[in-house]
Coordinates of C-alpha atoms in Angstrom, one line a residue:
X1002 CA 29.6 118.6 84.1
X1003 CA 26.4 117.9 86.2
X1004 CA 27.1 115.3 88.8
X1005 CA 23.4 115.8 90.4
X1006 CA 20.1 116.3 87.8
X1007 CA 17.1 116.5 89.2
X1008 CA 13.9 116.9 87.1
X1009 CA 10.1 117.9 87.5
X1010 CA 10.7 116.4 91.1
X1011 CA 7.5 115.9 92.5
X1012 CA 6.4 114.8 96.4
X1013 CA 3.2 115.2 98.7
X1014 CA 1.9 113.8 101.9
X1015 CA -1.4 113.2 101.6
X1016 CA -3.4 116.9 100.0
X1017 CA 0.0 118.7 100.5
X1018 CA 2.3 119.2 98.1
X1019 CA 5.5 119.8 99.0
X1020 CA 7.5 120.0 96.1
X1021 CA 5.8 120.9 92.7
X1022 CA 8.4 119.8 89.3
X1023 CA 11.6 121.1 91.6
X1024 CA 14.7 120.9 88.7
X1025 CA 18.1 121.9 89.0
X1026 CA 22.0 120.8 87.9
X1027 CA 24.6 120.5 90.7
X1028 CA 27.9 120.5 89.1
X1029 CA 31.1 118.4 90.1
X1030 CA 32.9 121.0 92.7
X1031 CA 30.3 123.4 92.8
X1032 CA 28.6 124.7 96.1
X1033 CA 24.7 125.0 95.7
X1034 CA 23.0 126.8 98.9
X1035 CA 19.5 126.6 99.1
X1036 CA 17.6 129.3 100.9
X1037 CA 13.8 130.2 101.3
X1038 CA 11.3 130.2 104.0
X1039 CA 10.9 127.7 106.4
X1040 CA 8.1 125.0 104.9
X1041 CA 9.3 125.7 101.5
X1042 CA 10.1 122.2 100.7
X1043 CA 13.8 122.3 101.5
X1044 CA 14.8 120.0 103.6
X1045 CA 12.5 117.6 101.7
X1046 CA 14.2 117.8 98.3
X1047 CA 17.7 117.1 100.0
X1048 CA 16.9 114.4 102.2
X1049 CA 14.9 112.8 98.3
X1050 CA 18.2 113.1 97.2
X1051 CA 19.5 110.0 99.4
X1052 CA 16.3 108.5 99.6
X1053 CA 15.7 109.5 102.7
X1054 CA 12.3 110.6 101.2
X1055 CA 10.6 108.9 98.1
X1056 CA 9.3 111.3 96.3
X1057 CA 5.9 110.4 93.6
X1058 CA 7.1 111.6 90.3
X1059 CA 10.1 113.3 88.8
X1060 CA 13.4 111.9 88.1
X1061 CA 17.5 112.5 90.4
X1062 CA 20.4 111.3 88.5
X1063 CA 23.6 110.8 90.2
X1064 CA 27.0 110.5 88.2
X1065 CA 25.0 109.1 85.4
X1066 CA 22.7 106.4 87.3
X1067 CA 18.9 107.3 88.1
X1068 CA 18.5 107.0 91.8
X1069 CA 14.5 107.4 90.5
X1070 CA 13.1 107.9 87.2
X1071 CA 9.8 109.4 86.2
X1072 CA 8.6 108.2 89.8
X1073 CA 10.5 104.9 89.3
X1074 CA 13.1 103.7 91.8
X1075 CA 15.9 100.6 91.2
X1076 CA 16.3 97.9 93.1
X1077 CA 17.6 98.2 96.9
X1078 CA 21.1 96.8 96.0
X1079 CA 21.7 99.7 93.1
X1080 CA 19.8 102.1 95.6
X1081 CA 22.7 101.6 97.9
X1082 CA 25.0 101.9 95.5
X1083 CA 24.1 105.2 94.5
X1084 CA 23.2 106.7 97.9
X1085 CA 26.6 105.6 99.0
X1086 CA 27.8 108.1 96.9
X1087 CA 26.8 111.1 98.9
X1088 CA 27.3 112.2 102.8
X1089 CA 24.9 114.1 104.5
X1090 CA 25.1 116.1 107.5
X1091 CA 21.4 116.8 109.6
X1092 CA 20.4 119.8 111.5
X1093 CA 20.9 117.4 115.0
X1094 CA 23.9 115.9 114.3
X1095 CA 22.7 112.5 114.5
X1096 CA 25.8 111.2 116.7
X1097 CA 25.3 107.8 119.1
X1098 CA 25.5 109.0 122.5
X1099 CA 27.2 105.8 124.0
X1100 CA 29.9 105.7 121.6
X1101 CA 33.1 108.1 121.9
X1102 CA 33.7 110.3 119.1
X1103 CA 36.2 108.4 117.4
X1104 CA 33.8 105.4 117.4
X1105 CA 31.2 107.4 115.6
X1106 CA 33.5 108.0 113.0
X1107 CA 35.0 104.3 112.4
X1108 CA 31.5 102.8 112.9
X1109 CA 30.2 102.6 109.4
X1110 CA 33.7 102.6 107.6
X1111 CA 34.7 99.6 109.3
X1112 CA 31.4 98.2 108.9
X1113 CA 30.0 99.1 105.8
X1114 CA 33.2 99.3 103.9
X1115 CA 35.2 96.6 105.4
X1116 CA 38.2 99.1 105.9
X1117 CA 40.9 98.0 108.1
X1118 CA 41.4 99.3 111.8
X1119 CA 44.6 100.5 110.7
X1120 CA 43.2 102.3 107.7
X1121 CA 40.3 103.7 109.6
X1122 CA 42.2 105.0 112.8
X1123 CA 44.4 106.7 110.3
X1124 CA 41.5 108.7 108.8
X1125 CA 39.5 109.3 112.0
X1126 CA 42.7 110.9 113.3
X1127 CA 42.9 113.3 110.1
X1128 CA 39.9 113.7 110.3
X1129 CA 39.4 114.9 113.9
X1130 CA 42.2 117.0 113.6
X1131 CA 41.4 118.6 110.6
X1132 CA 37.6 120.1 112.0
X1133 CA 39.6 120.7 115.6
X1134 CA 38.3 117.8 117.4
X1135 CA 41.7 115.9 118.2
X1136 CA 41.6 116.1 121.4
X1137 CA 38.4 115.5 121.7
X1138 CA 38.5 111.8 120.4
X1139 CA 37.2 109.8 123.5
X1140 CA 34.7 111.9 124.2
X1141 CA 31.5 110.9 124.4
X1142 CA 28.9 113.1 122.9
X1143 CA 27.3 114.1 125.7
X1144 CA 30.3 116.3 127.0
X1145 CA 30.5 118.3 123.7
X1146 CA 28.9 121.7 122.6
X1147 CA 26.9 121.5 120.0
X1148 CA 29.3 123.1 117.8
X1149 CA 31.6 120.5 118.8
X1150 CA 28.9 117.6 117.4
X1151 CA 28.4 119.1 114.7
X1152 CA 32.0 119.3 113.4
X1153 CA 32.0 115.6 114.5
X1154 CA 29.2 115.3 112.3
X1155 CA 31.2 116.8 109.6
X1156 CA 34.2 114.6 110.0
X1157 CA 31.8 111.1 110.7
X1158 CA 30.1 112.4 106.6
X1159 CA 33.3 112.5 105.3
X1160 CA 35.2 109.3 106.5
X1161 CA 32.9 107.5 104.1
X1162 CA 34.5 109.6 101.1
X1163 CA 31.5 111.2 99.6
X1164 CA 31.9 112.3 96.4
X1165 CA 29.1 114.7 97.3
X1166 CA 28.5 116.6 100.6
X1167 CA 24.7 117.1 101.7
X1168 CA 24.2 119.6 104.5
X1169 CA 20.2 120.1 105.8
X1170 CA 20.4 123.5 108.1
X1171 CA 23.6 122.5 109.9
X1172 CA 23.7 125.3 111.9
X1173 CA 20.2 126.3 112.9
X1174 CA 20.0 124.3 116.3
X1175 CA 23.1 125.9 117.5
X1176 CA 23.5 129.0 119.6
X1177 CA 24.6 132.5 117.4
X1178 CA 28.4 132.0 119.3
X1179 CA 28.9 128.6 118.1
X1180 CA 27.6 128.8 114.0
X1181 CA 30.7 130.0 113.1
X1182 CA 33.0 127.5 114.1
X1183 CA 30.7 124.8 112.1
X1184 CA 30.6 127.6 108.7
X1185 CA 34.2 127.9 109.5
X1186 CA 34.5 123.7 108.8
X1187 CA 32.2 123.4 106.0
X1188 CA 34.0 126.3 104.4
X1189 CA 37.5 124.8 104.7
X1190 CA 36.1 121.8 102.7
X1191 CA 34.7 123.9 99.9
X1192 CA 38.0 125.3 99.2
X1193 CA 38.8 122.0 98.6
X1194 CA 36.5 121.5 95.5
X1195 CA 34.1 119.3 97.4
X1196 CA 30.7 119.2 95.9
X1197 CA 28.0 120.5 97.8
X1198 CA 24.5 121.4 98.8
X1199 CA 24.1 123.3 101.5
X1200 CA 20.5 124.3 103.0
X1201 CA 20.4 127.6 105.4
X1202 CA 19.3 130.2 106.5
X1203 CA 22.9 131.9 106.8
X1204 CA 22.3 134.4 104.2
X1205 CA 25.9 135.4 104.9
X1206 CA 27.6 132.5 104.6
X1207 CA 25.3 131.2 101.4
X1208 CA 26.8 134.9 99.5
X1209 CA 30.5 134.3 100.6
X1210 CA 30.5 130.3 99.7
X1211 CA 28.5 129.3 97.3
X1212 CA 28.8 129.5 93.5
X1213 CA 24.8 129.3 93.1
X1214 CA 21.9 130.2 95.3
X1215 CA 18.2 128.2 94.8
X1216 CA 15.8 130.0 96.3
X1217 CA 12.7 127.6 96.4
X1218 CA 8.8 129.1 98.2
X1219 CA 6.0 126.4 98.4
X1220 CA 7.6 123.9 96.8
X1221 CA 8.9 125.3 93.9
X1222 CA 12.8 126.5 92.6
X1223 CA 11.7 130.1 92.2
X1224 CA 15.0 131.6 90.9
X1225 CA 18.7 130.2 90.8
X1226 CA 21.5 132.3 90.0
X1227 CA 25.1 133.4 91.1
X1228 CA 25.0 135.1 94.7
X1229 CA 25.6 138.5 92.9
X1230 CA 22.2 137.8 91.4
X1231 CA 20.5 136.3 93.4
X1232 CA 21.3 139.0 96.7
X1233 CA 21.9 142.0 95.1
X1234 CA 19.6 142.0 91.7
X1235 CA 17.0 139.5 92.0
X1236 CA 14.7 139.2 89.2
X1237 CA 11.1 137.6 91.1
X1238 CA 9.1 139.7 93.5
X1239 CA 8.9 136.8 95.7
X1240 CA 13.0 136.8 96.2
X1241 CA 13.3 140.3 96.9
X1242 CA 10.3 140.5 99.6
X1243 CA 12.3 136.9 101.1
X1244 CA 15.8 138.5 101.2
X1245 CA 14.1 142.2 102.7
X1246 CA 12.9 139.7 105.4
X1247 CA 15.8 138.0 105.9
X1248 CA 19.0 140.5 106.0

């Protein structure tokens, strides 16, 4: 069942177009990577998934409600509603740097949901524990790696309960020695049957954890496929001379 359609998604900034009729399914549990050189409209398609971009044509439906049709968006208040639905995790981590790390994850719970200290502390705990953080929990940003933000990243994402997970490149402003501890994380929760879409450049990772690959060039969903297919018999010129670059 497809809890994310997106169809003939279409976005420019100014002459360029960056995506050009981008469609794909995302189904409930499933882990989509998305791979494909950098300027390839990536990033842009997730982030037009939480309306972090408006895109000028094209229609994303979430769990049955159109964040945008045909170009089209709702009104702010069912906007929210529908956003609310996803997490997302940024290449930078995004953390505030004056609060400690268990405040950046009970900020917008307590906040936006109304949740209970009680209620929150009990999750942030979990939480902290679960991507190897809990010791770490009055820390201030500042004094972590940036492995260490990341995961906190990860933990702050899912404290809102997402019922879908949105990763742009979270490993590519981290050294070589700390990616793994971050893959490590978001594979843990994929075992879990959370839904996901993940864009990297971790060729690796994409192959061992994803049940599709999208492989999108200059702003278009070139080929889609199982990571069998897509690494080791890809049907499009254009993903073969991409993975020869890239592994």
């Amino acid at each position: 069942m497809a809890i994310i359609e997106v169809s003939n998604l279409k976005k420019s900034f100014g002459d360029l177009n960056v995506l050009k009729n981008v469609s794909f399914e995302v189904n409930k549990n499933e882990v989509i990577a998305i791979i494909g050189p950098s300027g390839s409209g990536k990033s842009t398609m997730l982030r037009s998934l939480v309306h972090l971009e408006e895109v000028n044509g094209g229609t994303i439906r979430v769990q049955d409600e159109y964040l945008v049709q045909n170009g089209v968006y709702p009104d702010s208040k069912q906007l929210k509603q529908i956003t609310s639905q996803m997490g997302m995790v940024f290449q930078h981590f995004n953390l505030f740097p004056h609060l400690t790390v268990q405040r950046n994850l009970e900020l917008a719970p307590k906040h936006v949901k109304k949740e209970s200290d009680e209620v929150v502390r009990q999750k942030s705990d979990a939480l902290l524990k679960k991507v190897g953080l809990a010791d770490k929990a009055d820390a201030l940003p500042g004094k972590l790696s940036g492995g260490q933000k990341q995961r906190v990243a990860i933990a702050r994402a899912l404290m809102m309960n997402p019922d879908i997970l949105l990763f742009d490149e979270p490993t590519s402003a981290l050294d070589p020695e700390l990616t793994g501890e971050v893959l490590q994380v978001i594979k843990q929760i994929a075992e879990e049957h959370m839904t996901m879409v993940i864009v990297t450049h971790e060729m690796g990772f994409a192959r061992d954890v994803a049940d599709r690959v999208i492989f999108m060039d200059n702003g278009e969903v070139i080929e889609s496929g199982t990571p069998d297919q897509i690494f080791n018999n890809p049907k499009v010129e254009r993903t073969r001379a991409f993975l020869n670059r890239s592994l």
